[in-house]
């Protein structure tokens, strides 16, 4: 299909997935930036968390998620999960034969844009940190930048439990951020899409521990911007300017997922469908 300026348009939905709730932080930015796009989201709530699993297992789960979303005749896939983006992006591209956008490169770009000193801290899951994906992505963009990465595995279960404020998340975040004391980073990347839900706590602790001017960045907004540019370049953008639909699918516990999604996105999400991978 083409619009009045003869640019090709594509009405098919975009697939987005994560192990659980975290990818909604990316969905929120995509809907803000591209309100006309239809989205189908998959949260693999039966298997969350992915972050401490082996690369083989993450690749297996990611392929199953990709296949599930491909059944919705999507035009492209956004991997709204750093862990999967770190280890399974290429496999998904080959498997699905469609454009696949991850969150690590946009996150690295946001970090390089934010840092003044070139010293960047990253917190992420154990697998993301072990993969070295952030240091690789950052150094391909800025040869003078240094990345110090810390695994913060307990933050994902806190988010999935909805434990976003108060004493317990603060103590856990303090423990992790303390490991960056003395690393002289001026920018902290939330290298897991669950972490922006804990942003107020993380920001408070980071500023207290690492310095008041510490910049906290996440990849959600940068990913939405790259997605918008990509869709335009490839003639894949929707002709609609607004009212894009959001369909949410999960592999377990649809009611609680729907309730958190509505709270987080600020609107009703309709029936959350359970899918079997
Ligand atoms: N939200 C995901 C990420 O960005 C995965 C977290 C997990 O399942 O451990 O890494």
PDB file of C-alpha atoms and ligand atoms in Angstrom:
ATOM      1  CA  UNK A   1       0.000   0.000   0.000  1.00  0.00           C
ATOM      2  CA  UNK A   2       1.131   3.602  -0.591  1.00  0.00           C
ATOM      3  CA  UNK A   3      -0.031   6.886   0.926  1.00  0.00           C
ATOM      4  CA  UNK A   4      -0.581  10.258  -0.785  1.00  0.00           C
ATOM      5  CA  UNK A   5       3.150  10.957  -1.140  1.00  0.00           C
ATOM      6  CA  UNK A   6       3.529   7.529  -2.763  1.00  0.00           C
ATOM      7  CA  UNK A   7       5.591   6.211   0.082  1.00  0.00           C
ATOM      8  CA  UNK A   8       4.977   2.517   0.679  1.00  0.00           C
ATOM      9  CA  UNK A   9       3.057   1.763   3.890  1.00  0.00           C
ATOM     10  CA  UNK A  10       2.670  -1.471   5.798  1.00  0.00           C
ATOM     11  CA  UNK A  11      -0.314  -2.131   8.065  1.00  0.00           C
ATOM     12  CA  UNK A  12       1.047  -5.352   9.616  1.00  0.00           C
ATOM     13  CA  UNK A  13       1.788  -5.302  13.361  1.00  0.00           C
ATOM     14  CA  UNK A  14       5.224  -5.188  14.984  1.00  0.00           C
ATOM     15  CA  UNK A  15       6.094  -8.069  17.327  1.00  0.00           C
ATOM     16  CA  UNK A  16       7.742  -7.209  20.654  1.00  0.00           C
ATOM     17  CA  UNK A  17       8.882  -9.655  23.303  1.00  0.00           C
ATOM     18  CA  UNK A  18      10.615  -9.994  26.639  1.00  0.00           C
ATOM     19  CA  UNK A  19      10.840 -12.639  29.335  1.00  0.00           C
ATOM     20  CA  UNK A  20       8.138 -10.791  31.305  1.00  0.00           C
ATOM     21  CA  UNK A  21       7.072  -7.278  32.193  1.00  0.00           C
ATOM     22  CA  UNK A  22      10.295  -5.476  31.310  1.00  0.00           C
ATOM     23  CA  UNK A  23       9.562  -5.150  27.607  1.00  0.00           C
ATOM     24  CA  UNK A  24       6.591  -2.950  28.464  1.00  0.00           C
ATOM     25  CA  UNK A  25       9.088  -0.170  29.146  1.00  0.00           C
ATOM     26  CA  UNK A  26       9.960  -0.409  25.436  1.00  0.00           C
ATOM     27  CA  UNK A  27       6.297  -0.756  24.397  1.00  0.00           C
ATOM     28  CA  UNK A  28       5.466   2.464  26.247  1.00  0.00           C
ATOM     29  CA  UNK A  29       8.120   4.396  24.305  1.00  0.00           C
ATOM     30  CA  UNK A  30       7.118   2.831  20.969  1.00  0.00           C
ATOM     31  CA  UNK A  31       3.481   3.796  21.532  1.00  0.00           C
ATOM     32  CA  UNK A  32       4.525   7.309  22.444  1.00  0.00           C
ATOM     33  CA  UNK A  33       6.721   7.690  19.372  1.00  0.00           C
ATOM     34  CA  UNK A  34       4.685   5.619  16.899  1.00  0.00           C
ATOM     35  CA  UNK A  35       1.057   5.801  18.033  1.00  0.00           C
ATOM     36  CA  UNK A  36      -0.280   4.459  14.724  1.00  0.00           C
ATOM     37  CA  UNK A  37       1.587   1.138  14.820  1.00  0.00           C
ATOM     38  CA  UNK A  38      -0.220  -2.046  15.868  1.00  0.00           C
ATOM     39  CA  UNK A  39       1.835  -4.072  18.363  1.00  0.00           C
ATOM     40  CA  UNK A  40       1.673  -7.682  19.497  1.00  0.00           C
ATOM     41  CA  UNK A  41       3.544  -8.238  22.761  1.00  0.00           C
ATOM     42  CA  UNK A  42       4.700 -11.537  24.218  1.00  0.00           C
ATOM     43  CA  UNK A  43       5.853 -11.841  27.831  1.00  0.00           C
ATOM     44  CA  UNK A  44       7.301 -15.286  28.503  1.00  0.00           C
ATOM     45  CA  UNK A  45       6.044 -15.245  32.084  1.00  0.00           C
ATOM     46  CA  UNK A  46       6.218 -19.034  32.429  1.00  0.00           C
ATOM     47  CA  UNK A  47      10.013 -18.913  32.060  1.00  0.00           C
ATOM     48  CA  UNK A  48      11.017 -15.521  33.489  1.00  0.00           C
ATOM     49  CA  UNK A  49      13.773 -14.744  34.521  1.00  0.00           C
ATOM     50  CA  UNK A  50      16.010 -15.488  31.544  1.00  0.00           C
ATOM     51  CA  UNK A  51      18.993 -13.600  32.884  1.00  0.00           C
ATOM     52  CA  UNK A  52      20.787 -16.355  34.782  1.00  0.00           C
ATOM     53  CA  UNK A  53      20.265 -19.098  32.185  1.00  0.00           C
ATOM     54  CA  UNK A  54      22.813 -20.479  29.734  1.00  0.00           C
ATOM     55  CA  UNK A  55      23.097 -18.980  26.247  1.00  0.00           C
ATOM     56  CA  UNK A  56      21.768 -22.253  24.756  1.00  0.00           C
ATOM     57  CA  UNK A  57      18.619 -22.056  26.853  1.00  0.00           C
ATOM     58  CA  UNK A  58      18.091 -18.355  26.128  1.00  0.00           C
ATOM     59  CA  UNK A  59      18.459 -18.998  22.391  1.00  0.00           C
ATOM     60  CA  UNK A  60      15.917 -21.843  22.619  1.00  0.00           C
ATOM     61  CA  UNK A  61      13.401 -19.684  24.487  1.00  0.00           C
ATOM     62  CA  UNK A  62      13.989 -16.743  22.130  1.00  0.00           C
ATOM     63  CA  UNK A  63      13.344 -18.884  19.032  1.00  0.00           C
ATOM     64  CA  UNK A  64      10.080 -20.121  20.524  1.00  0.00           C
ATOM     65  CA  UNK A  65       9.017 -16.532  21.308  1.00  0.00           C
ATOM     66  CA  UNK A  66       9.956 -15.409  17.788  1.00  0.00           C
ATOM     67  CA  UNK A  67       7.934 -18.250  16.217  1.00  0.00           C
ATOM     68  CA  UNK A  68       4.928 -17.452  18.394  1.00  0.00           C
ATOM     69  CA  UNK A  69       4.926 -13.792  17.303  1.00  0.00           C
ATOM     70  CA  UNK A  70       5.560 -14.681  13.645  1.00  0.00           C
ATOM     71  CA  UNK A  71       2.124 -16.396  13.662  1.00  0.00           C
ATOM     72  CA  UNK A  72       0.597 -12.918  13.986  1.00  0.00           C
ATOM     73  CA  UNK A  73       2.023 -12.020  10.542  1.00  0.00           C
ATOM     74  CA  UNK A  74       4.287  -9.328  11.987  1.00  0.00           C
ATOM     75  CA  UNK A  75       6.383  -7.095   9.724  1.00  0.00           C
ATOM     76  CA  UNK A  76       9.348  -7.050  12.092  1.00  0.00           C
ATOM     77  CA  UNK A  77      10.435  -8.035  15.574  1.00  0.00           C
ATOM     78  CA  UNK A  78      11.677  -5.852  18.423  1.00  0.00           C
ATOM     79  CA  UNK A  79      13.582  -7.844  21.030  1.00  0.00           C
ATOM     80  CA  UNK A  80      12.731  -5.775  24.115  1.00  0.00           C
ATOM     81  CA  UNK A  81      15.115  -7.788  26.267  1.00  0.00           C
ATOM     82  CA  UNK A  82      18.813  -7.111  26.750  1.00  0.00           C
ATOM     83  CA  UNK A  83      19.558 -10.716  27.653  1.00  0.00           C
ATOM     84  CA  UNK A  84      18.087 -12.042  24.383  1.00  0.00           C
ATOM     85  CA  UNK A  85      19.560  -9.131  22.411  1.00  0.00           C
ATOM     86  CA  UNK A  86      22.987 -10.025  23.838  1.00  0.00           C
ATOM     87  CA  UNK A  87      22.954 -13.686  22.846  1.00  0.00           C
ATOM     88  CA  UNK A  88      20.266 -14.504  20.279  1.00  0.00           C
ATOM     89  CA  UNK A  89      19.767 -11.632  17.834  1.00  0.00           C
ATOM     90  CA  UNK A  90      21.550 -13.223  14.879  1.00  0.00           C
ATOM     91  CA  UNK A  91      19.838 -16.578  15.370  1.00  0.00           C
ATOM     92  CA  UNK A  92      16.461 -14.832  15.347  1.00  0.00           C
ATOM     93  CA  UNK A  93      17.305 -12.920  12.163  1.00  0.00           C
ATOM     94  CA  UNK A  94      18.140 -16.145  10.344  1.00  0.00           C
ATOM     95  CA  UNK A  95      15.211 -18.055  11.831  1.00  0.00           C
ATOM     96  CA  UNK A  96      12.503 -15.523  11.138  1.00  0.00           C
ATOM     97  CA  UNK A  97      13.744 -13.993   7.905  1.00  0.00           C
ATOM     98  CA  UNK A  98      12.500 -10.535   8.864  1.00  0.00           C
ATOM     99  CA  UNK A  99      14.088  -7.406  10.365  1.00  0.00           C
ATOM    100  CA  UNK A 100      14.958  -7.893  14.050  1.00  0.00           C
ATOM    101  CA  UNK A 101      15.879  -4.910  16.242  1.00  0.00           C
ATOM    102  CA  UNK A 102      17.496  -5.384  19.651  1.00  0.00           C
ATOM    103  CA  UNK A 103      17.946  -2.998  22.563  1.00  0.00           C
ATOM    104  CA  UNK A 104      21.695  -3.155  23.206  1.00  0.00           C
ATOM    105  CA  UNK A 105      22.896  -1.021  20.307  1.00  0.00           C
ATOM    106  CA  UNK A 106      20.344   1.726  21.000  1.00  0.00           C
ATOM    107  CA  UNK A 107      21.297   1.536  24.710  1.00  0.00           C
ATOM    108  CA  UNK A 108      24.988   1.820  23.887  1.00  0.00           C
ATOM    109  CA  UNK A 109      24.281   4.785  21.625  1.00  0.00           C
ATOM    110  CA  UNK A 110      22.323   6.509  24.414  1.00  0.00           C
ATOM    111  CA  UNK A 111      25.235   5.911  26.800  1.00  0.00           C
ATOM    112  CA  UNK A 112      27.816   7.305  24.392  1.00  0.00           C
ATOM    113  CA  UNK A 113      25.634  10.372  23.847  1.00  0.00           C
ATOM    114  CA  UNK A 114      25.252  10.901  27.606  1.00  0.00           C
ATOM    115  CA  UNK A 115      28.790  10.364  28.900  1.00  0.00           C
ATOM    116  CA  UNK A 116      31.191  13.297  29.227  1.00  0.00           C
ATOM    117  CA  UNK A 117      34.137  11.370  30.628  1.00  0.00           C
ATOM    118  CA  UNK A 118      33.788   8.175  28.588  1.00  0.00           C
ATOM    119  CA  UNK A 119      33.422   6.094  31.786  1.00  0.00           C
ATOM    120  CA  UNK A 120      30.157   4.171  31.579  1.00  0.00           C
ATOM    121  CA  UNK A 121      28.644   1.818  34.160  1.00  0.00           C
ATOM    122  CA  UNK A 122      26.159  -0.852  33.089  1.00  0.00           C
ATOM    123  CA  UNK A 123      23.880  -2.915  35.299  1.00  0.00           C
ATOM    124  CA  UNK A 124      22.245  -5.911  33.661  1.00  0.00           C
ATOM    125  CA  UNK A 125      21.460  -9.588  34.070  1.00  0.00           C
ATOM    126  CA  UNK A 126      24.201 -12.142  34.646  1.00  0.00           C
ATOM    127  CA  UNK A 127      24.010 -13.349  31.009  1.00  0.00           C
ATOM    128  CA  UNK A 128      24.055  -9.844  29.543  1.00  0.00           C
ATOM    129  CA  UNK A 129      27.127  -8.932  31.596  1.00  0.00           C
ATOM    130  CA  UNK A 130      28.865 -12.246  30.817  1.00  0.00           C
ATOM    131  CA  UNK A 131      28.232 -11.788  27.079  1.00  0.00           C
ATOM    132  CA  UNK A 132      30.296  -8.579  26.955  1.00  0.00           C
ATOM    133  CA  UNK A 133      27.696  -7.160  24.564  1.00  0.00           C
ATOM    134  CA  UNK A 134      27.662  -3.654  26.097  1.00  0.00           C
ATOM    135  CA  UNK A 135      31.440  -3.100  26.138  1.00  0.00           C
ATOM    136  CA  UNK A 136      31.528  -4.354  22.527  1.00  0.00           C
ATOM    137  CA  UNK A 137      28.672  -2.113  21.390  1.00  0.00           C
ATOM    138  CA  UNK A 138      30.043   0.943  23.212  1.00  0.00           C
ATOM    139  CA  UNK A 139      33.586   0.496  21.907  1.00  0.00           C
ATOM    140  CA  UNK A 140      32.314   0.130  18.339  1.00  0.00           C
ATOM    141  CA  UNK A 141      30.740   3.598  18.733  1.00  0.00           C
ATOM    142  CA  UNK A 142      33.424   5.387  20.767  1.00  0.00           C
ATOM    143  CA  UNK A 143      36.936   4.010  20.966  1.00  0.00           C
ATOM    144  CA  UNK A 144      37.760   6.114  24.017  1.00  0.00           C
ATOM    145  CA  UNK A 145      34.881   4.875  26.169  1.00  0.00           C
ATOM    146  CA  UNK A 146      35.300   2.369  28.995  1.00  0.00           C
ATOM    147  CA  UNK A 147      32.509   0.194  30.316  1.00  0.00           C
ATOM    148  CA  UNK A 148      32.297  -1.325  33.789  1.00  0.00           C
ATOM    149  CA  UNK A 149      29.472  -3.874  34.030  1.00  0.00           C
ATOM    150  CA  UNK A 150      27.793  -5.268  37.120  1.00  0.00           C
ATOM    151  CA  UNK A 151      25.269  -8.119  37.220  1.00  0.00           C
ATOM    152  CA  UNK A 152      22.174  -7.203  39.245  1.00  0.00           C
ATOM    153  CA  UNK A 153      20.110 -10.415  39.049  1.00  0.00           C
ATOM    154  CA  UNK A 154      17.759  -9.767  41.992  1.00  0.00           C
ATOM    155  CA  UNK A 155      16.177  -6.733  40.369  1.00  0.00           C
ATOM    156  CA  UNK A 156      14.104  -8.713  37.847  1.00  0.00           C
ATOM    157  CA  UNK A 157      12.178 -10.744  40.471  1.00  0.00           C
ATOM    158  CA  UNK A 158      11.556  -7.522  42.429  1.00  0.00           C
ATOM    159  CA  UNK A 159       9.959  -5.965  39.348  1.00  0.00           C
ATOM    160  CA  UNK A 160       7.938  -9.073  38.526  1.00  0.00           C
ATOM    161  CA  UNK A 161       6.624  -8.959  42.129  1.00  0.00           C
ATOM    162  CA  UNK A 162       5.739  -5.288  41.736  1.00  0.00           C
ATOM    163  CA  UNK A 163       8.140  -4.379  44.557  1.00  0.00           C
ATOM    164  CA  UNK A 164       9.294  -1.085  43.091  1.00  0.00           C
ATOM    165  CA  UNK A 165       9.763   1.245  46.052  1.00  0.00           C
ATOM    166  CA  UNK A 166      10.758   1.103  49.708  1.00  0.00           C
ATOM    167  CA  UNK A 167      13.353  -0.469  51.916  1.00  0.00           C
ATOM    168  CA  UNK A 168      13.922  -3.803  50.177  1.00  0.00           C
ATOM    169  CA  UNK A 169      14.507  -2.568  46.596  1.00  0.00           C
ATOM    170  CA  UNK A 170      16.611   0.298  47.985  1.00  0.00           C
ATOM    171  CA  UNK A 171      18.861  -2.097  49.926  1.00  0.00           C
ATOM    172  CA  UNK A 172      19.268  -4.411  46.935  1.00  0.00           C
ATOM    173  CA  UNK A 173      20.041  -1.542  44.567  1.00  0.00           C
ATOM    174  CA  UNK A 174      22.529  -0.096  47.094  1.00  0.00           C
ATOM    175  CA  UNK A 175      24.378  -3.406  47.260  1.00  0.00           C
ATOM    176  CA  UNK A 176      24.770  -3.540  43.473  1.00  0.00           C
ATOM    177  CA  UNK A 177      25.595   0.112  42.849  1.00  0.00           C
ATOM    178  CA  UNK A 178      28.147   0.028  45.643  1.00  0.00           C
ATOM    179  CA  UNK A 179      30.273  -2.207  43.422  1.00  0.00           C
ATOM    180  CA  UNK A 180      30.636   0.744  41.034  1.00  0.00           C
ATOM    181  CA  UNK A 181      31.940   3.074  43.741  1.00  0.00           C
ATOM    182  CA  UNK A 182      35.424   4.150  42.757  1.00  0.00           C
ATOM    183  CA  UNK A 183      34.883   3.201  39.096  1.00  0.00           C
ATOM    184  CA  UNK A 184      34.490   6.921  38.249  1.00  0.00           C
ATOM    185  CA  UNK A 185      31.569   6.398  35.901  1.00  0.00           C
ATOM    186  CA  UNK A 186      29.493   9.453  35.007  1.00  0.00           C
ATOM    187  CA  UNK A 187      26.734   7.493  33.236  1.00  0.00           C
ATOM    188  CA  UNK A 188      24.807   4.428  34.343  1.00  0.00           C
ATOM    189  CA  UNK A 189      23.005   2.318  31.746  1.00  0.00           C
ATOM    190  CA  UNK A 190      19.946   0.353  32.818  1.00  0.00           C
ATOM    191  CA  UNK A 191      21.019  -2.666  30.750  1.00  0.00           C
ATOM    192  CA  UNK A 192      17.863  -4.677  31.391  1.00  0.00           C
ATOM    193  CA  UNK A 193      14.417  -3.598  30.256  1.00  0.00           C
ATOM    194  CA  UNK A 194      12.934  -4.421  33.668  1.00  0.00           C
ATOM    195  CA  UNK A 195      15.094  -1.859  35.448  1.00  0.00           C
ATOM    196  CA  UNK A 196      13.386   1.351  34.236  1.00  0.00           C
ATOM    197  CA  UNK A 197      10.453   0.281  36.429  1.00  0.00           C
ATOM    198  CA  UNK A 198      12.836   0.724  39.385  1.00  0.00           C
ATOM    199  CA  UNK A 199      14.238   3.937  37.977  1.00  0.00           C
ATOM    200  CA  UNK A 200      13.351   6.275  40.876  1.00  0.00           C
ATOM    201  CA  UNK A 201      15.177   4.010  43.357  1.00  0.00           C
ATOM    202  CA  UNK A 202      18.135   3.381  41.043  1.00  0.00           C
ATOM    203  CA  UNK A 203      18.501   7.068  40.221  1.00  0.00           C
ATOM    204  CA  UNK A 204      18.401   8.075  43.884  1.00  0.00           C
ATOM    205  CA  UNK A 205      20.978   5.485  44.923  1.00  0.00           C
ATOM    206  CA  UNK A 206      23.237   6.123  41.909  1.00  0.00           C
ATOM    207  CA  UNK A 207      23.360   9.869  42.570  1.00  0.00           C
ATOM    208  CA  UNK A 208      24.084   9.331  46.254  1.00  0.00           C
ATOM    209  CA  UNK A 209      26.746   6.675  45.657  1.00  0.00           C
ATOM    210  CA  UNK A 210      28.393   7.701  42.387  1.00  0.00           C
ATOM    211  CA  UNK A 211      27.871  11.457  42.392  1.00  0.00           C
ATOM    212  CA  UNK A 212      24.986  13.901  42.041  1.00  0.00           C
ATOM    213  CA  UNK A 213      25.626  14.478  38.340  1.00  0.00           C
ATOM    214  CA  UNK A 214      25.447  10.770  37.398  1.00  0.00           C
ATOM    215  CA  UNK A 215      23.284  10.302  34.302  1.00  0.00           C
ATOM    216  CA  UNK A 216      20.995   7.312  34.184  1.00  0.00           C
ATOM    217  CA  UNK A 217      20.028   6.104  30.697  1.00  0.00           C
ATOM    218  CA  UNK A 218      17.951   3.245  29.361  1.00  0.00           C
ATOM    219  CA  UNK A 219      17.517   1.897  25.883  1.00  0.00           C
ATOM    220  CA  UNK A 220      13.728   2.170  25.548  1.00  0.00           C
ATOM    221  CA  UNK A 221      13.534   5.670  24.100  1.00  0.00           C
ATOM    222  CA  UNK A 222      16.576   5.142  21.871  1.00  0.00           C
ATOM    223  CA  UNK A 223      15.073   1.864  20.610  1.00  0.00           C
ATOM    224  CA  UNK A 224      11.767   3.565  19.743  1.00  0.00           C
ATOM    225  CA  UNK A 225      13.661   6.290  17.842  1.00  0.00           C
ATOM    226  CA  UNK A 226      15.691   3.732  15.887  1.00  0.00           C
ATOM    227  CA  UNK A 227      12.554   1.748  15.155  1.00  0.00           C
ATOM    228  CA  UNK A 228      10.813   4.859  13.794  1.00  0.00           C
ATOM    229  CA  UNK A 229      13.769   5.668  11.516  1.00  0.00           C
ATOM    230  CA  UNK A 230      14.027   2.043  10.365  1.00  0.00           C
ATOM    231  CA  UNK A 231      10.315   1.796   9.472  1.00  0.00           C
ATOM    232  CA  UNK A 232      10.463   5.009   7.456  1.00  0.00           C
ATOM    233  CA  UNK A 233      13.639   4.019   5.603  1.00  0.00           C
ATOM    234  CA  UNK A 234      12.268   0.612   4.656  1.00  0.00           C
ATOM    235  CA  UNK A 235       8.781   1.780   3.749  1.00  0.00           C
ATOM    236  CA  UNK A 236       7.386  -0.326   6.591  1.00  0.00           C
ATOM    237  CA  UNK A 237       5.636   2.390   8.607  1.00  0.00           C
ATOM    238  CA  UNK A 238       1.883   2.206   9.136  1.00  0.00           C
ATOM    239  CA  UNK A 239      -0.344   4.665   7.277  1.00  0.00           C
ATOM    240  CA  UNK A 240      -2.226   5.286  10.538  1.00  0.00           C
ATOM    241  CA  UNK A 241      -1.127   8.245  12.648  1.00  0.00           C
ATOM    242  CA  UNK A 242      -2.808   7.044  15.851  1.00  0.00           C
ATOM    243  CA  UNK A 243      -5.061   4.419  17.467  1.00  0.00           C
ATOM    244  CA  UNK A 244      -2.525   1.640  17.025  1.00  0.00           C
ATOM    245  CA  UNK A 245      -3.758  -1.536  18.715  1.00  0.00           C
ATOM    246  CA  UNK A 246      -1.828  -3.377  21.438  1.00  0.00           C
ATOM    247  CA  UNK A 247      -2.398  -7.097  21.850  1.00  0.00           C
ATOM    248  CA  UNK A 248      -0.712  -8.731  24.827  1.00  0.00           C
ATOM    249  CA  UNK A 249       0.076 -12.433  25.021  1.00  0.00           C
ATOM    250  CA  UNK A 250       1.832 -14.258  27.865  1.00  0.00           C
ATOM    251  CA  UNK A 251       2.803 -17.831  28.643  1.00  0.00           C
ATOM    252  CA  UNK A 252       1.411 -17.767  32.214  1.00  0.00           C
ATOM    253  CA  UNK A 253      -0.632 -15.706  34.722  1.00  0.00           C
ATOM    254  CA  UNK A 254      -2.519 -13.405  32.326  1.00  0.00           C
ATOM    255  CA  UNK A 255      -4.609 -11.579  34.955  1.00  0.00           C
ATOM    256  CA  UNK A 256      -1.752 -10.299  37.066  1.00  0.00           C
ATOM    257  CA  UNK A 257       0.207  -9.377  33.931  1.00  0.00           C
ATOM    258  CA  UNK A 258      -2.753  -7.431  32.558  1.00  0.00           C
ATOM    259  CA  UNK A 259      -3.215  -5.569  35.834  1.00  0.00           C
ATOM    260  CA  UNK A 260       0.440  -4.478  35.997  1.00  0.00           C
ATOM    261  CA  UNK A 261       0.461  -3.620  32.283  1.00  0.00           C
ATOM    262  CA  UNK A 262      -2.570  -1.366  32.717  1.00  0.00           C
ATOM    263  CA  UNK A 263      -1.007   0.371  35.692  1.00  0.00           C
ATOM    264  CA  UNK A 264       2.269   0.857  33.868  1.00  0.00           C
ATOM    265  CA  UNK A 265       0.884   1.925  30.478  1.00  0.00           C
ATOM    266  CA  UNK A 266      -1.932   3.982  31.958  1.00  0.00           C
ATOM    267  CA  UNK A 267      -4.722   2.502  29.820  1.00  0.00           C
ATOM    268  CA  UNK A 268      -6.771  -0.662  29.528  1.00  0.00           C
ATOM    269  CA  UNK A 269      -5.084  -3.499  27.614  1.00  0.00           C
ATOM    270  CA  UNK A 270      -8.118  -5.725  27.014  1.00  0.00           C
ATOM    271  CA  UNK A 271      -7.898  -9.494  27.381  1.00  0.00           C
ATOM    272  CA  UNK A 272      -4.404 -10.854  27.859  1.00  0.00           C
ATOM    273  CA  UNK A 273      -4.173 -14.105  25.896  1.00  0.00           C
ATOM    274  CA  UNK A 274      -2.253 -17.156  27.100  1.00  0.00           C
ATOM    275  CA  UNK A 275      -0.106 -18.846  24.463  1.00  0.00           C
ATOM    276  CA  UNK A 276       1.774 -22.105  24.620  1.00  0.00           C
ATOM    277  CA  UNK A 277       5.223 -21.971  23.069  1.00  0.00           C
TER     278      UNK A 277
HETATM  279  N1  LIG B   1      14.150  -7.803  30.695  1.00  0.00           N
HETATM  280  C1  LIG B   1      15.175  -8.680  30.311  1.00  0.00           C
HETATM  281  C2  LIG B   1      16.457  -7.978  29.972  1.00  0.00           C
HETATM  282  O1  LIG B   1      16.388  -6.884  29.470  1.00  0.00           O
HETATM  283  C3  LIG B   1      15.285 -10.019  30.949  1.00  0.00           C
HETATM  284  C4  LIG B   1      15.349 -10.130  32.400  1.00  0.00           C
HETATM  285  C5  LIG B   1      15.315 -11.574  32.830  1.00  0.00           C
HETATM  286  O2  LIG B   1      14.411 -12.294  32.412  1.00  0.00           O
HETATM  287  O3  LIG B   1      16.223 -11.979  33.572  1.00  0.00           O
HETATM  288  O4  LIG B   1      17.525  -8.483  30.130  1.00  0.00           O
END
